[in-house]
Phi, psi and omega in degrees: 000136177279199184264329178294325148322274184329312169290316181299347184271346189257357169300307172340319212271317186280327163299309164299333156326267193307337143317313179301311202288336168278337170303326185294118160281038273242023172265144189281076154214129183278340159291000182215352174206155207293133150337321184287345193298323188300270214287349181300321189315306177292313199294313178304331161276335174319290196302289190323309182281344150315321196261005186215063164071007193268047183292013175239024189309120173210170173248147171272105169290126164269204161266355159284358165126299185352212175174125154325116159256109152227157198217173151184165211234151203252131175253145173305352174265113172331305198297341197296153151324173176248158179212128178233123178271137191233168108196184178224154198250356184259158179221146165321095190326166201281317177099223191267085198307357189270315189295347152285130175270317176249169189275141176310333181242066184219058216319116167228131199266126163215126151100039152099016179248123210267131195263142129148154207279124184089011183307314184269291217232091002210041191277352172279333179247007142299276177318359159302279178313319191282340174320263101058309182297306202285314166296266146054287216001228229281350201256065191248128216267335198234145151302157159214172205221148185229093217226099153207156219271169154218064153219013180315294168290018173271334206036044190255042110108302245311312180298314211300330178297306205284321198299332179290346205261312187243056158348287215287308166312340151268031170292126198183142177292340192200121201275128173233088193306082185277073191221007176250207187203229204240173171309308168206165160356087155119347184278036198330131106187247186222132178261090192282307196232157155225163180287134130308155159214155150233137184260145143208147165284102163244149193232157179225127191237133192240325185207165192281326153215188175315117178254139179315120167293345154276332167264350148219035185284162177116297163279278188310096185295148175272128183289330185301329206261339165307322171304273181351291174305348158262327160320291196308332194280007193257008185208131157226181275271357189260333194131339195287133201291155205234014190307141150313112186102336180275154161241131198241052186264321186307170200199125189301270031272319165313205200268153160302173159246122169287155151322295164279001142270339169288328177305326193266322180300330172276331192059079130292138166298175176283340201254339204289134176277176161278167165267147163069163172263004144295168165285193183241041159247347149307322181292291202279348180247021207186323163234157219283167181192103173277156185212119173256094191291352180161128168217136201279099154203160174000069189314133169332290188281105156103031161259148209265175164287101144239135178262115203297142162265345186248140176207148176207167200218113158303075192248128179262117158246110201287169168221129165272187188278162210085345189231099203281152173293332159318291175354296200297283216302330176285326185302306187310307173326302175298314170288344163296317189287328199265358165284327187316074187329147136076011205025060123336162205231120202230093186253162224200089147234158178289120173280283203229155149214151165214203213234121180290186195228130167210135178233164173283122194277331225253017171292148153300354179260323192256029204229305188288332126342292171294310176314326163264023173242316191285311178305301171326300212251339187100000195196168200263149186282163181230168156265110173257165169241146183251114215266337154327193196191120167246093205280002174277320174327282168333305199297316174312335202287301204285293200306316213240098174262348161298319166294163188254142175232141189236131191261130181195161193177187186252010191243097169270165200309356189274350195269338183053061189273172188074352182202140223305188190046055131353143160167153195234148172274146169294332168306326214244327158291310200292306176288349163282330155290329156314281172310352173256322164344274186283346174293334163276352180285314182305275186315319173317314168322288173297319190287330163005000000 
């Protein structure tokens, strides 16, 4: 039997798995879902790679509290290479539970597709690996080494802390980071660059308090409407992000995002424009993107005729690679304070920063890779970019600069990871467990 027989015979087995593992409310937050749920998650990924040659398989407390399952498994040719297996095991709280068709942490299938929050991201590319390992069984061609978190989606750093802390226990020729996914369904490919971000909270203070708005609108500044008046300047009139300092020019290079697949992916209207004068894999992969992620001010019901004195703004500007986040973060800071009307009283604090990302192709790992991709899916892999921000990718770059790191998954745009109705097509468990089969098989080969 080959291994794409081996793997269709092991889907059953990976659809009960991934029922279990979604059942787990695994988000790393402790203020809102029980803690234990995190670690029931990890023991369950512990044990399952335990039963498959991970036999030193254990959890790792990081510095955020979160725990590690790492491990590693021995190949019997002394010589192979190393392969270090990624994902995480914690997930995005549900968001708005109304806004589920099916219940979230309740793996369900409708319209050939599996429902449920991690179904995809990234708890579908845990069951990837163990797919892959079981076809595989005894005939395992690279060492392998094993690391996955549970606090990715907290983003508070825990991994990023142990891999600087323990260099040598994750050390491997070739990373292979399963937390992106392909262009769409059946569309095999490698996310190659990521965005940056910098967050910051700007508050705008206009008066010691709340004013008639009749007796002294008119004169008196508004801090609500000075926010507003500073927002805008952070975009113009086409869409395009506007910082002061930043350069918003670049141009993608890679495979394109159609148009009109992005439209559908996004759930655009038809009457809707794209944003910016770029195309739009230059917008999303290649130039900066502010987002006003959330604003403190007066709410419609039960807000008085008044002139608000305080107002404040949540903002993300993803940065592409070439553009350090510092850079990123004093430019924005400066241009918020010289946007600022009317000398308003203007605070500017840093929430988050991370660092964009871009790797290098021209590896036997990423040779070995096209090949087992192209055998899987019938076609050739392409290279993308991901406007997301995987801030381990960096730590992994700096610490292990020899190594090749390959960003690949289950979570393509259909999957809606991050926003209710979450779900992965299983055609996509399946052929990536394939396409990871053979990418150790391929590299043990070229590395000979």
């Amino acid at each position: 039997m080959n291994l794409r027989e081996r793997i269709s015979d092991l889907m059953p087995q990976a659809r009960e798995e991934l029922t279990e593992l979604v059942a787990m409310q695994s988000v790393a937050d402790p203020r809102r879902y029980p803690p234990e749920e995190c670690h029931r998650a990890a023991e369950w990924v512990r044990a399952k790679f335990a039963q498959h040659g991970f036999t030193d398989a254990r959890l790792e407390e990081t510095s955020d509290g979160s725990h590690a399952v790492v491990g590693s498994r021995p190949s019997p040719n002394p010589h192979a290479p190393t392969v270090l297996l990624y994902a995480h095991y914690d997930v995005q709280p549900p968001l708005d539970d109304t806004a589920w068709e099916t219940p979230p942490f309740q793996l369900t299938e409708r319209n050939g597709r599996w429902y449920g929050r991690g179904t995809a991201d990234c708890k579908g590319n845990i069951l990837v690996h163990l797919t892959a390992l079981r076809a595989l069984g005894a005939e395992l061609p690279v060492h392998l080494k094993l690391v996955v978190e549970g606090s990715e989606e907290q983003g508070t750093g825990g991994l990023e802390g142990f891999v600087r802390e323990n260099a040598d226990l994750l050390r491997a020729d070739a990373i292979l980071v399963c937390d992106t996914g392909n262009a769409d369904v059946g569309l095999p490919a490698a996310t190659v660059s990521l965005r940056g971000l910098v967050n910051v909270v700007v508050t705008v203070v206009a008066l010691t308090s709340d004013l008639h708005s009749g007796m002294f609108g008119g004169a008196a500044p508004d801090a609500l409407a000075a926010l507003i008046a500073m927002l805008a300047t952070l975009r113009d009139a086409k869409g395009n992000t506007t910082v002061n300092g930043v350069d918003n020019t670049q141009t993608w290079t890679g495979e394109l995002y159609p148009p009109e697949q992005f439209r559908t992916d996004a759930g655009m209207l038809d009457t809707e424009s794209f944003l910016g004068d770029g195309t739009v894999s230059d917008m999303l992969w290649a130039r900066p993107a502010l987002t006003v992620l959330g604003i403190d001010c007066p709410p419609v019901v039960g807000s008085a005729a008044a002139i608000a004195p305080r107002a404040r703004a949540r903002l993300n500007l993803r940065i592409p690679p070439g553009l350090e986040p510092a850079q990123a973060q004093r430019a924005l800071i400066d241009h918020l304070h010289s946007a600022a009307p009317w000398g308003v009283a203007v605070d500017v604090e840093v929430e988050a920063s991370g660092a964009p990302y871009r790797t290098r192709t021209d590896g036997p790992a990423y040779r070995a890779l096209g090949s087992a991709m192209e055998e899987a899916y019938g076609r050739p892999m392409v290279m993308l970019g991901q406007g997301g921000s995987i801030p381990l990718c960096n730590v992994l770059a700096d610490t292990y600069p020899d190594a090749e790191i390959i960003l690949m998954g289950v979570e393509e745009p259909r999957a809606l990871i991050h926003a209710p109705n979450e779900s992965v097509d299983p055609s996509e468990i399946a052929a990536m467990s394939l396409v990871e089969a053979r990418f150790l098989q391929n590299y043990a080969s070229i590395r000979s």
